[in-house]
Tab-separated table of C-alpha atoms and ligand atoms in Angstrom:
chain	number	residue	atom	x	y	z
U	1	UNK	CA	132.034	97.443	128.199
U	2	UNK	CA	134.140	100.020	126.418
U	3	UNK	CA	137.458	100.430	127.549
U	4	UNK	CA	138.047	97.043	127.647
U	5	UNK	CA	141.734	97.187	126.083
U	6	UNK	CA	143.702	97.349	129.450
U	7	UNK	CA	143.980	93.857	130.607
U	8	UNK	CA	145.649	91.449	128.585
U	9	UNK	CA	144.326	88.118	127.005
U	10	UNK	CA	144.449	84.848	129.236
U	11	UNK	CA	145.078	82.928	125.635
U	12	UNK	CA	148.959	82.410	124.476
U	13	UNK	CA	148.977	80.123	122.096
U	14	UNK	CA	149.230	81.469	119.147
U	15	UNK	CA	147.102	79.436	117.016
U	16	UNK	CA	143.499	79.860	119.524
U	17	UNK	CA	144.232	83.466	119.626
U	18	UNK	CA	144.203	84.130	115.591
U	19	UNK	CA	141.081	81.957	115.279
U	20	UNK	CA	139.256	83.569	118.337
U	21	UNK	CA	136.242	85.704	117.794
U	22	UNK	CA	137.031	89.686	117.191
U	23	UNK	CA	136.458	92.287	119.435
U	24	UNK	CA	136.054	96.031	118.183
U	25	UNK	CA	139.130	96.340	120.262
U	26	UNK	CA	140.788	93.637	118.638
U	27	UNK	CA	139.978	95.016	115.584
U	28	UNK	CA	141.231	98.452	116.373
U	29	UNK	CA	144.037	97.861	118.457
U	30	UNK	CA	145.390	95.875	115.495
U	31	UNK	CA	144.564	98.325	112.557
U	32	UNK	CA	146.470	100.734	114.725
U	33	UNK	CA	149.903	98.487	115.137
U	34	UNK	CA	149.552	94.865	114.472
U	35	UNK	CA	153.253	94.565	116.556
U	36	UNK	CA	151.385	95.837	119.603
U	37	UNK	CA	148.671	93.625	118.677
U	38	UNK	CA	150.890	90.512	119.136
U	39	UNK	CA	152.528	91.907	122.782
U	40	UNK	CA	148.899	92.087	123.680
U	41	UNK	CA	147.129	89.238	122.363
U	42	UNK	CA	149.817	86.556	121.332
U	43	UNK	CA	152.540	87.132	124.066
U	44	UNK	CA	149.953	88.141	126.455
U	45	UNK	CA	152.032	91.386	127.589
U	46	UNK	CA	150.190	93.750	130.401
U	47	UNK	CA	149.745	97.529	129.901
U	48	UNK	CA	150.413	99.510	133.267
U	49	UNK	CA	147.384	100.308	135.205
U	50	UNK	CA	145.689	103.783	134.151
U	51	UNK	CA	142.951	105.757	136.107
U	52	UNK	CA	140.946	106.281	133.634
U	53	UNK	CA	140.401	102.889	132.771
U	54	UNK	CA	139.910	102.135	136.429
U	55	UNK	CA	137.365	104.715	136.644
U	56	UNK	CA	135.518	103.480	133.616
U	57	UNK	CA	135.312	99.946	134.573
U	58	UNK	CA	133.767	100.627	138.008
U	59	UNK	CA	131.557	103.065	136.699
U	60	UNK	CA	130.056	100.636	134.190
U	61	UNK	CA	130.119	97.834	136.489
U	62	UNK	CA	127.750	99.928	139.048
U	63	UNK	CA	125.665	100.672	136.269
U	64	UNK	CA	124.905	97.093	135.763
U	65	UNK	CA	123.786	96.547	138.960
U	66	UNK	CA	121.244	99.714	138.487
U	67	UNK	CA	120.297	98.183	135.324
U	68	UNK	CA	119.887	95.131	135.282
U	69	UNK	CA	117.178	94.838	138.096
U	70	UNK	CA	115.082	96.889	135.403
U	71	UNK	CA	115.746	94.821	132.415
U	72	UNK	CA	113.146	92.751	130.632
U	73	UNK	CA	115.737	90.303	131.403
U	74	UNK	CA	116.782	90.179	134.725
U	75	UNK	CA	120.502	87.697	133.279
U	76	UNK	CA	121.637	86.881	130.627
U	77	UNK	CA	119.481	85.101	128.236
U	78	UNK	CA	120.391	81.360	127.580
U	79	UNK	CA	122.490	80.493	124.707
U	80	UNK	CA	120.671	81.447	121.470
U	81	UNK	CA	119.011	78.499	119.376
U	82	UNK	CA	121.350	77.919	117.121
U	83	UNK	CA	120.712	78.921	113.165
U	84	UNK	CA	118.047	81.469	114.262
U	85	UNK	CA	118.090	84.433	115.712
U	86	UNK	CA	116.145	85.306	119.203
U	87	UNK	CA	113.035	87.601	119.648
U	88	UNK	CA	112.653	89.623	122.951
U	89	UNK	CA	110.058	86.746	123.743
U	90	UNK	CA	112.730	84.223	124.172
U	91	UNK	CA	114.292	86.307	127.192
U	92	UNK	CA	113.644	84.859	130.306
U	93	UNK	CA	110.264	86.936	131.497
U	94	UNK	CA	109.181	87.205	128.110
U	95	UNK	CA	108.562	90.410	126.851
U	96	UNK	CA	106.161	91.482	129.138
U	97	UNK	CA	108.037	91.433	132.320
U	98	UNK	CA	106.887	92.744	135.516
U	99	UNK	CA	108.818	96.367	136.239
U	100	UNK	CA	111.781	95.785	138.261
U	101	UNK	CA	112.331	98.338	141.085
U	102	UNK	CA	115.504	101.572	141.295
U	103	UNK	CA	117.666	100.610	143.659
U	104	UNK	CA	118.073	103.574	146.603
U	105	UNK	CA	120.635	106.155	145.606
U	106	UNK	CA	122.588	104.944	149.339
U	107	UNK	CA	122.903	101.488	147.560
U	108	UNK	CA	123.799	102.882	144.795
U	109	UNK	CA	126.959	105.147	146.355
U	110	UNK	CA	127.485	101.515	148.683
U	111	UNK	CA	127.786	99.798	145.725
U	112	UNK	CA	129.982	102.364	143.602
U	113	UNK	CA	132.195	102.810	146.794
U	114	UNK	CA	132.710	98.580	146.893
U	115	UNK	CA	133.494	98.576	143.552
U	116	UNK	CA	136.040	101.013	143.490
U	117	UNK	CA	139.312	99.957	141.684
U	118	UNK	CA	142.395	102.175	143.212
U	119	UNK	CA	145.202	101.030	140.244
U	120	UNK	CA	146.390	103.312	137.808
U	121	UNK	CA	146.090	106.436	139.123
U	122	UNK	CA	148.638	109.154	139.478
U	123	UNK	CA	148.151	110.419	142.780
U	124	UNK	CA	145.985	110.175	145.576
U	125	UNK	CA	144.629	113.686	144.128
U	126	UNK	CA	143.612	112.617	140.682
U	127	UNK	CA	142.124	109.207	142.136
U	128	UNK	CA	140.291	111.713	144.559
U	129	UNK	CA	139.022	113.740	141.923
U	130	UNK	CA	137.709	110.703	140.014
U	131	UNK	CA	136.392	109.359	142.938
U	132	UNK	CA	134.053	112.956	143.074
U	133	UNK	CA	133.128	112.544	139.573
U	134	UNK	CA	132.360	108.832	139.896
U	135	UNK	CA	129.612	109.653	142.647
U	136	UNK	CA	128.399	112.879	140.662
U	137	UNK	CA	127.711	111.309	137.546
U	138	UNK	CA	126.137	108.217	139.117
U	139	UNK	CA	123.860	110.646	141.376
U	140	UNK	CA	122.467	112.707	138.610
U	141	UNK	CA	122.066	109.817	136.406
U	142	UNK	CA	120.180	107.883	139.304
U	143	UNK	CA	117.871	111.197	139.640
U	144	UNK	CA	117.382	111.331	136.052
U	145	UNK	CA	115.780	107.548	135.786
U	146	UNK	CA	114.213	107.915	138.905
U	147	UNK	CA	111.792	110.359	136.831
U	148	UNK	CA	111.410	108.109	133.799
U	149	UNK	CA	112.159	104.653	134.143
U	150	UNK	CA	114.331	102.824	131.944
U	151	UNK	CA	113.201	98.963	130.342
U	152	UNK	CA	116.253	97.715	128.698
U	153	UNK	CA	116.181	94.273	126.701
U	154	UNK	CA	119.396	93.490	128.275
U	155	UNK	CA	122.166	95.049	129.995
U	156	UNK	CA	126.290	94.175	129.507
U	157	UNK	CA	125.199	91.742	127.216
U	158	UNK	CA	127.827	89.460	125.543
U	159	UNK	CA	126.609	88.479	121.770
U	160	UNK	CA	128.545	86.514	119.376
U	161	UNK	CA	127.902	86.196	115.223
U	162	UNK	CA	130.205	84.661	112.217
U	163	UNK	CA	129.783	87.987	110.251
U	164	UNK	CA	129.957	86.407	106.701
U	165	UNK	CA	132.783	84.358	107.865
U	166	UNK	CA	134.234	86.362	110.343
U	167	UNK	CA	133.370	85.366	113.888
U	168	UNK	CA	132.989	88.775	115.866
U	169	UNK	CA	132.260	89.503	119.484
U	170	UNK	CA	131.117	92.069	122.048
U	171	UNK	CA	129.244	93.191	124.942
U	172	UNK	CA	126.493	95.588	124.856
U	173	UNK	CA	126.017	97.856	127.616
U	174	UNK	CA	122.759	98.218	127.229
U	175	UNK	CA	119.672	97.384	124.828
U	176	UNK	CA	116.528	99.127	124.658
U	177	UNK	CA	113.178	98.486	122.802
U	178	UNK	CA	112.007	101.268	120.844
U	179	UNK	CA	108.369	102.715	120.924
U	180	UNK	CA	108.471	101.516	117.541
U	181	UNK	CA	108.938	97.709	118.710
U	182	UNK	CA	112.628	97.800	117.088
U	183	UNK	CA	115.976	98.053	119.322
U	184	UNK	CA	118.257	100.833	120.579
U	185	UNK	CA	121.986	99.867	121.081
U	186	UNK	CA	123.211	102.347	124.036
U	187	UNK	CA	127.109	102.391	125.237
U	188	UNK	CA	128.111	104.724	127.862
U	189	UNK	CA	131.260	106.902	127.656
U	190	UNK	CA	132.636	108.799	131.081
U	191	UNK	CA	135.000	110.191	128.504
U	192	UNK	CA	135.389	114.050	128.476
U	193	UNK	CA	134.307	115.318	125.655
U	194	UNK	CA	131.801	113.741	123.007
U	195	UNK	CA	129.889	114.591	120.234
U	196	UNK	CA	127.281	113.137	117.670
U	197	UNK	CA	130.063	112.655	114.748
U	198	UNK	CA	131.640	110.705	117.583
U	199	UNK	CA	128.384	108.265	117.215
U	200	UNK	CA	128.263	108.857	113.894
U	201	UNK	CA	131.222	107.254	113.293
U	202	UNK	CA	131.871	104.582	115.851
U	203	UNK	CA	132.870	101.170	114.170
U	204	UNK	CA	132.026	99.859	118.107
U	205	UNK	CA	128.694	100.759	117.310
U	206	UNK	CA	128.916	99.242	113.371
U	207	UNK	CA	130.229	96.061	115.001
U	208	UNK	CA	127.334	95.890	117.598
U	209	UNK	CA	124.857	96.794	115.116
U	210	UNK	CA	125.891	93.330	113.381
U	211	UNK	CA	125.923	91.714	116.694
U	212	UNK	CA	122.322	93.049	117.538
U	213	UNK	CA	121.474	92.396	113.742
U	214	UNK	CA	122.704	88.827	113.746
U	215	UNK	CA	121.142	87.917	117.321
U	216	UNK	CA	117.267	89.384	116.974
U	217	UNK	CA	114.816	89.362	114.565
U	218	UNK	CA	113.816	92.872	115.784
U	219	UNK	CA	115.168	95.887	113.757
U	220	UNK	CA	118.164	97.987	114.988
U	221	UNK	CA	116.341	101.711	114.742
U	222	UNK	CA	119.076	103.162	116.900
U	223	UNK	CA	122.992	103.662	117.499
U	224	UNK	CA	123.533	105.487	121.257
U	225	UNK	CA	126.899	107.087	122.932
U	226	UNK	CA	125.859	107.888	126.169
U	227	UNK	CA	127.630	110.915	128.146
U	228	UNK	CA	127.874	110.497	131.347
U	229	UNK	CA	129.186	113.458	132.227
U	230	UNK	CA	126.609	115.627	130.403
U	231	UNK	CA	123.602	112.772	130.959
U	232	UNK	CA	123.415	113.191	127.426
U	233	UNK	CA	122.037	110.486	124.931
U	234	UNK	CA	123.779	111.024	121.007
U	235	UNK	CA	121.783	108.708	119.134
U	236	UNK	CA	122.130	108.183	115.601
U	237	UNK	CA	120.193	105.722	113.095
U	238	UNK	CA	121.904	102.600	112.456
U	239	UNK	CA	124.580	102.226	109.467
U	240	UNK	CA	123.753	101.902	105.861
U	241	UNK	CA	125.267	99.401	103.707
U	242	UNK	CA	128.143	101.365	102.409
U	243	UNK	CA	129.198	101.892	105.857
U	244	UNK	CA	128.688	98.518	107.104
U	245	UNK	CA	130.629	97.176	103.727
U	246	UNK	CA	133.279	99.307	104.526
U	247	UNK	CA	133.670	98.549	108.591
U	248	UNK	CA	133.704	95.049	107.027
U	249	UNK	CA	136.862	95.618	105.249
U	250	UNK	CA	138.327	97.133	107.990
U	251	UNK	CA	137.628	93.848	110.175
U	252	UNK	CA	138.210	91.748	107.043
U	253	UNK	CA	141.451	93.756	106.953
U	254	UNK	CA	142.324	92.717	110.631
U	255	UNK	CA	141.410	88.870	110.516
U	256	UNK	CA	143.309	88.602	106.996
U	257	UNK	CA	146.564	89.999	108.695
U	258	UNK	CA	146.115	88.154	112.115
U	259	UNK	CA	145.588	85.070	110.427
U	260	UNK	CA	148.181	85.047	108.137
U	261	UNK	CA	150.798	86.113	111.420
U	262	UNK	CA	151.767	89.400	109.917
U	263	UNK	CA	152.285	90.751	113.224
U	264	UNK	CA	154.839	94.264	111.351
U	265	UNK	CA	155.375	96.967	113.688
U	266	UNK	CA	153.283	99.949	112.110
U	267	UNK	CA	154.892	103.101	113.908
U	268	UNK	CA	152.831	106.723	113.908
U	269	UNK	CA	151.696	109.154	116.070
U	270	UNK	CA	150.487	106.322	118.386
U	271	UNK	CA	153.903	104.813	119.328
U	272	UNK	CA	154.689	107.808	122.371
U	273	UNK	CA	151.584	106.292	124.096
U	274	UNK	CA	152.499	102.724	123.218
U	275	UNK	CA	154.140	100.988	126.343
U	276	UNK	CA	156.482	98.489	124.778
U	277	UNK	CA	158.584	100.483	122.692
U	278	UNK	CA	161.537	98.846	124.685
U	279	UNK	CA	160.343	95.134	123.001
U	280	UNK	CA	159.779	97.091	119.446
U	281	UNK	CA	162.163	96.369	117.030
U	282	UNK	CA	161.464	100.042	115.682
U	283	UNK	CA	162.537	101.153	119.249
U	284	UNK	CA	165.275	99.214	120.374
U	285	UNK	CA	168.521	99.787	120.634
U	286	UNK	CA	171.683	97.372	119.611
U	287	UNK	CA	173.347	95.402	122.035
U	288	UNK	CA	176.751	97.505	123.732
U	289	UNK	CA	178.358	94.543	122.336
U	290	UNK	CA	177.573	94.940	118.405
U	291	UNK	CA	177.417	98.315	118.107
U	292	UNK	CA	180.853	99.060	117.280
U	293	UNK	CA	181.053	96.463	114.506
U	294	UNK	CA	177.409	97.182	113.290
U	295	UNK	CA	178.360	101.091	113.162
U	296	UNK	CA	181.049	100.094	110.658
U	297	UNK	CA	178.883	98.285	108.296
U	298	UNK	CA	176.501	100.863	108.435
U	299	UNK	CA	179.065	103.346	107.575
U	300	UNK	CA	179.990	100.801	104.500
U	301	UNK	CA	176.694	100.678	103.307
U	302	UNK	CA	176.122	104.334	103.209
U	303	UNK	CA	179.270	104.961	101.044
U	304	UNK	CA	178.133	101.861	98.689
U	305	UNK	CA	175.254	103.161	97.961
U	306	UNK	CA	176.080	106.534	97.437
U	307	UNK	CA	178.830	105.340	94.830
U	308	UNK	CA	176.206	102.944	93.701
U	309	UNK	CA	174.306	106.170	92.725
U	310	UNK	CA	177.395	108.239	91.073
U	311	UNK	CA	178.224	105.353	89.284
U	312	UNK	CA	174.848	104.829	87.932
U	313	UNK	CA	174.783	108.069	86.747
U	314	UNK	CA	178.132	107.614	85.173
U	315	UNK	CA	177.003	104.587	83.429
U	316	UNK	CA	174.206	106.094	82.022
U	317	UNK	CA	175.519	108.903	80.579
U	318	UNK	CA	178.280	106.718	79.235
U	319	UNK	CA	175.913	104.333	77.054
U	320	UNK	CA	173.909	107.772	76.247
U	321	UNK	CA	177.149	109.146	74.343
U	322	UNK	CA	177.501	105.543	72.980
U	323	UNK	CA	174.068	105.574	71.599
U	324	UNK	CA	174.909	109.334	70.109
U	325	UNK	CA	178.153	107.938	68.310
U	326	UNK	CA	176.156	104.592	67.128
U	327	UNK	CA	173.626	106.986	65.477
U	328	UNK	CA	175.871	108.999	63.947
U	329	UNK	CA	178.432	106.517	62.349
U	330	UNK	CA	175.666	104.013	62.162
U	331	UNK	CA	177.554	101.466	63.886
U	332	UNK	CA	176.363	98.407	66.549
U	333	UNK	CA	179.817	97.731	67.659
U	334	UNK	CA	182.008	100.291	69.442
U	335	UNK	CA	185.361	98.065	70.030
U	336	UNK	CA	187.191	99.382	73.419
U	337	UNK	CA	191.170	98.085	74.457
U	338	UNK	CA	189.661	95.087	76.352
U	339	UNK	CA	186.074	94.786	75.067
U	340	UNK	CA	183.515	95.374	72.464
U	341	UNK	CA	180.611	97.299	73.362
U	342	UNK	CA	177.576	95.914	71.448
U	343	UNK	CA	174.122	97.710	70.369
U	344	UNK	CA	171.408	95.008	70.789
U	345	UNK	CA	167.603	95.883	70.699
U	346	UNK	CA	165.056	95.136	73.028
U	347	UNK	CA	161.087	95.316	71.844
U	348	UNK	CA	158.846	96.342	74.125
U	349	UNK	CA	154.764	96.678	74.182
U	350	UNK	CA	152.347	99.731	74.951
U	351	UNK	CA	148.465	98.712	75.176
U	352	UNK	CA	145.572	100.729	76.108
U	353	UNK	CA	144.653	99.916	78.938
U	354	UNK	CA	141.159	99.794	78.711
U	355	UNK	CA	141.863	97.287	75.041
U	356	UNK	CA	144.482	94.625	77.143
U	357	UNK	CA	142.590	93.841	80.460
U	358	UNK	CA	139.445	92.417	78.780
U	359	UNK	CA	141.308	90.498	76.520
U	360	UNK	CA	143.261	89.157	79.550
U	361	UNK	CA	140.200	88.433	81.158
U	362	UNK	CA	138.166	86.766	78.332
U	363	UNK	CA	141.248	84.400	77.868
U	364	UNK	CA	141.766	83.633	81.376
U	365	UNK	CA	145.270	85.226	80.896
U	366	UNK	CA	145.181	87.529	83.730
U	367	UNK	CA	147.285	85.197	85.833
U	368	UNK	CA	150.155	85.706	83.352
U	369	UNK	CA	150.451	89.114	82.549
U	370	UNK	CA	149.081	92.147	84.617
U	371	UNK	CA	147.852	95.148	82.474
U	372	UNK	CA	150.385	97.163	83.729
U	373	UNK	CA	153.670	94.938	82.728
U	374	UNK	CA	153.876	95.639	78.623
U	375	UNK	CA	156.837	93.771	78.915
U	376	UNK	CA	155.091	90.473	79.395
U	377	UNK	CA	152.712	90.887	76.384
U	378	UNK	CA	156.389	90.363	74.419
U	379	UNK	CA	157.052	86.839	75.957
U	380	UNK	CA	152.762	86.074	76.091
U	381	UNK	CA	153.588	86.403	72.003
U	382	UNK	CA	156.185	84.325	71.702
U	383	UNK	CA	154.304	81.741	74.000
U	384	UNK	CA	153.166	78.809	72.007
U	385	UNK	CA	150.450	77.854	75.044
U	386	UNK	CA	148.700	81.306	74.126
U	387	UNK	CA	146.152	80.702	71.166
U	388	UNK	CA	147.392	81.911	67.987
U	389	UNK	CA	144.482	84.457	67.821
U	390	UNK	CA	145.189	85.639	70.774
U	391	UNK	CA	148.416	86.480	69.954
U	392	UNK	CA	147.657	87.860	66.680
U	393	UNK	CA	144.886	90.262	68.240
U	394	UNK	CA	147.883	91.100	70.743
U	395	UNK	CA	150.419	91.694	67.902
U	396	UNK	CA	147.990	93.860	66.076
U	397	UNK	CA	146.919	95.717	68.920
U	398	UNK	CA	149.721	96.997	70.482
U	399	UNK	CA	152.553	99.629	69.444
U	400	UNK	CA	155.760	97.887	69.777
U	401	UNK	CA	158.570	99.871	70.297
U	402	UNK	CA	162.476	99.522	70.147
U	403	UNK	CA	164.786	100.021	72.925
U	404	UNK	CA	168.226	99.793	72.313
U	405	UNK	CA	170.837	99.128	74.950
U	406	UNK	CA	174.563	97.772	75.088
U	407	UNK	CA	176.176	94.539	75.894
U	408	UNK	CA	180.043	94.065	77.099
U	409	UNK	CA	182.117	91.127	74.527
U	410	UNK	CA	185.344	89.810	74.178
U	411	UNK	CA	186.692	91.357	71.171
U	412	UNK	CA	186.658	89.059	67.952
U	413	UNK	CA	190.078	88.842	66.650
U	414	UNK	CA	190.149	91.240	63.669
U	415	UNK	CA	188.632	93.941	66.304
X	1	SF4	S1	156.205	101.361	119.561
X	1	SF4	FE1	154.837	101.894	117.884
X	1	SF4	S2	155.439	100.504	116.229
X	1	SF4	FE2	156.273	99.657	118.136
X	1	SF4	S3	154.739	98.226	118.870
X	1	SF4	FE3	154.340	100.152	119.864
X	1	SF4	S4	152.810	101.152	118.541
X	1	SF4	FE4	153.752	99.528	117.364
């Protein structure tokens, strides 16, 4: 069911919740703000109530009871075999299943006013308003399959797959067989506005794809947003590779940083909407008690650093009129009253690029140096562990160049 990021998780410890399967909103709740992520999932935190929600969740759940009288499979299917995926044979029924019947549209509105969930809403208005919609939408859309009869494979379908070694999750409003003997992934939206870039670009539909992909033998020929509000179908063909590959970084992306506990707030345009700014530590404020103190350091800090920065500049325009007097008397040591400023040089390396990292990489050196660092090709050369060839292909490869810079002493006693 989409929409499903309102209630909390039932898990808290911390350790079953960053191995559990992923959910698409799992996935993007933690891309978004892997802080949030851990109120949600780890601490278990609640979000308010909202209406729309609400008004999604009964929606959907009276569409499974229209639907799932008229699926091939009247229940869920047992538990697949395990190492193989399912055909539409091994549903319950088979796949030729006697046609289930349309519930009456007074069932229908008995069952949608049951299931009617009052939290979240604003006023008694708005929930009255949603209420209206609720029955429209369900009305027309019980009209429209009255005159062609849906057969879904399965409706609010819960599939699980390890997704080359990430175990990922979902349920699938609805699946449909094709004329073509493949399968049609359908999710219904009572969202406002939609459009086909919408379904274009769903990673809920990417991740079910996998789901469907990973659970039946039977091609995916079909990605579906269903609008309820405009009983309008915006069906796409499944992903390609490339956009699979890259939905799996994304979800790779997720599992990496929930497994490894890097739970960092990520602040953006999302925060305003984000209902624990008071818990955030980008959000909340300093004890009464510490402030004043805290204020003060603060206030030290800032003037340290910006005296850090004058006297940086100081310093280097200092050993820049040093260097101009060492060049021009040819001198190394500049004595002062209390100390002796000494020139000393420092080599440093410039590589091409495009010369260094295969060399790194044919010597297995890669670990030691990165291509970017020229300053570590000085000490690889001076390394006796790096094989003299290699260190004479370095040497002759490279432009080394001389940087000169100066060192505080005690003055010698003839200075
Ligand atoms: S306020 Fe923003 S940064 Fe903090 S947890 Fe919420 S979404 Fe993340």
């Amino acid at each position: 069911m989409a929409n499903d990021i309102s209630p909390g998780p039932s898990f808290r410890s911390v350790a079953s919740t960053t191995e559990a399967p992923l959910s698409y909103s799992s996935v993007r709740a933690y891309l978004e703000c892997p802080q949030r992520w851990k109120f949600l999932y780890v601490d278990g935190l609640k979000e308010a109530p909202k209406g729309y929600f609400s008004f999604g969740r009964t929606v959907h759940e009276v569409l499974e009871a229209l639907l799932r009288p008229l699926a091939e499979s009247p229940g869920p299917p047992a538990g697949p075999p395990r190492g193989r995926q399912r055909t539409l044979d091994a549903f319950p029924g088979g796949a030729a299943k006697l046609p289930g019947q349309l519930m009456p549209l007074e069932t229908l509105l008995e069952a949608y006013r049951g299931a009617w969930v009052s939290e979240g809403y604003t006023s008694a208005e708005e929930e009255e308003r949603y209420r209206r919609l609720g029955a429209e939408i369900l009305s027309s859309y019980w009209r429209l399959l009255s005159s062609a009869l849906p057969r879904p494979v399965a409706v609010e379908q819960h599939l699980e797959a390890t997704w080359d070694g990430i175990r990922v999750h979902g349920y699938i409003d609805r699946l449909d067989r094709t004329d073509a003997g493949g399968l049609e992934i359908v999710d219904y939206k009572t969202s406002r506005e939609l459009s086909e870039e919408d379904a274009r670009e769903s990673d809920q539909l990417g991740l079910y794809q996998v789901l469907v992909e990973r659970n039946f033998r039977e091609p995916v020929e079909a990605l579906t947003l269903y609008h309820l509000r405009q009983l309008r179908p915006l069906s796409v063909p499944p992903k390609g590779p490339d956009a699979l590959s890259s939905l799996f970084d994304r979800v790779g992306s997720a599992r990496d940083g929930i497994r490894s506990r890097s739970f960092e707030p990520a602040p953006g345009r999302h925060c305003p909407r984000c209902e624990f700014q008071s818990l955030c530590p980008e959000f909340r404020g300093v004890p009464e008690s510490e402030r004043a103190h805290l204020a003060d350091l603060v206030d030290r800090f800032a003037r340290l650093r910006e005296e850090e920065g004058r006297l940086e500049t100081e310093l280097r325009s200092a050993a820049a009129e040093l260097h101009e007097a060492a060049d021009r008397l040819k001198v190394h040591r500049i004595p002062g009253t209390g100390r002796v400023a000494r020139r000393k040089p420092e080599a440093t390396w410039e590589f091409p690029d495009e010369w260094l990292r295969p060399l790194l990489e044919e010597h297995g050196l890669t670990g030691r140096m990165a291509p970017d660092d020229p300053a570590a090709a000085g000490r690889l050369l001076k390394d006796r562990s790096v094989p003299p060839e290699v260190r004479a292909r370095l040497a002759g490869a490279g432009g080394r160049r001389i940087r000169w810079y100066w060192e505080l002493e005690r003055p010698a006693p003839d200075d």
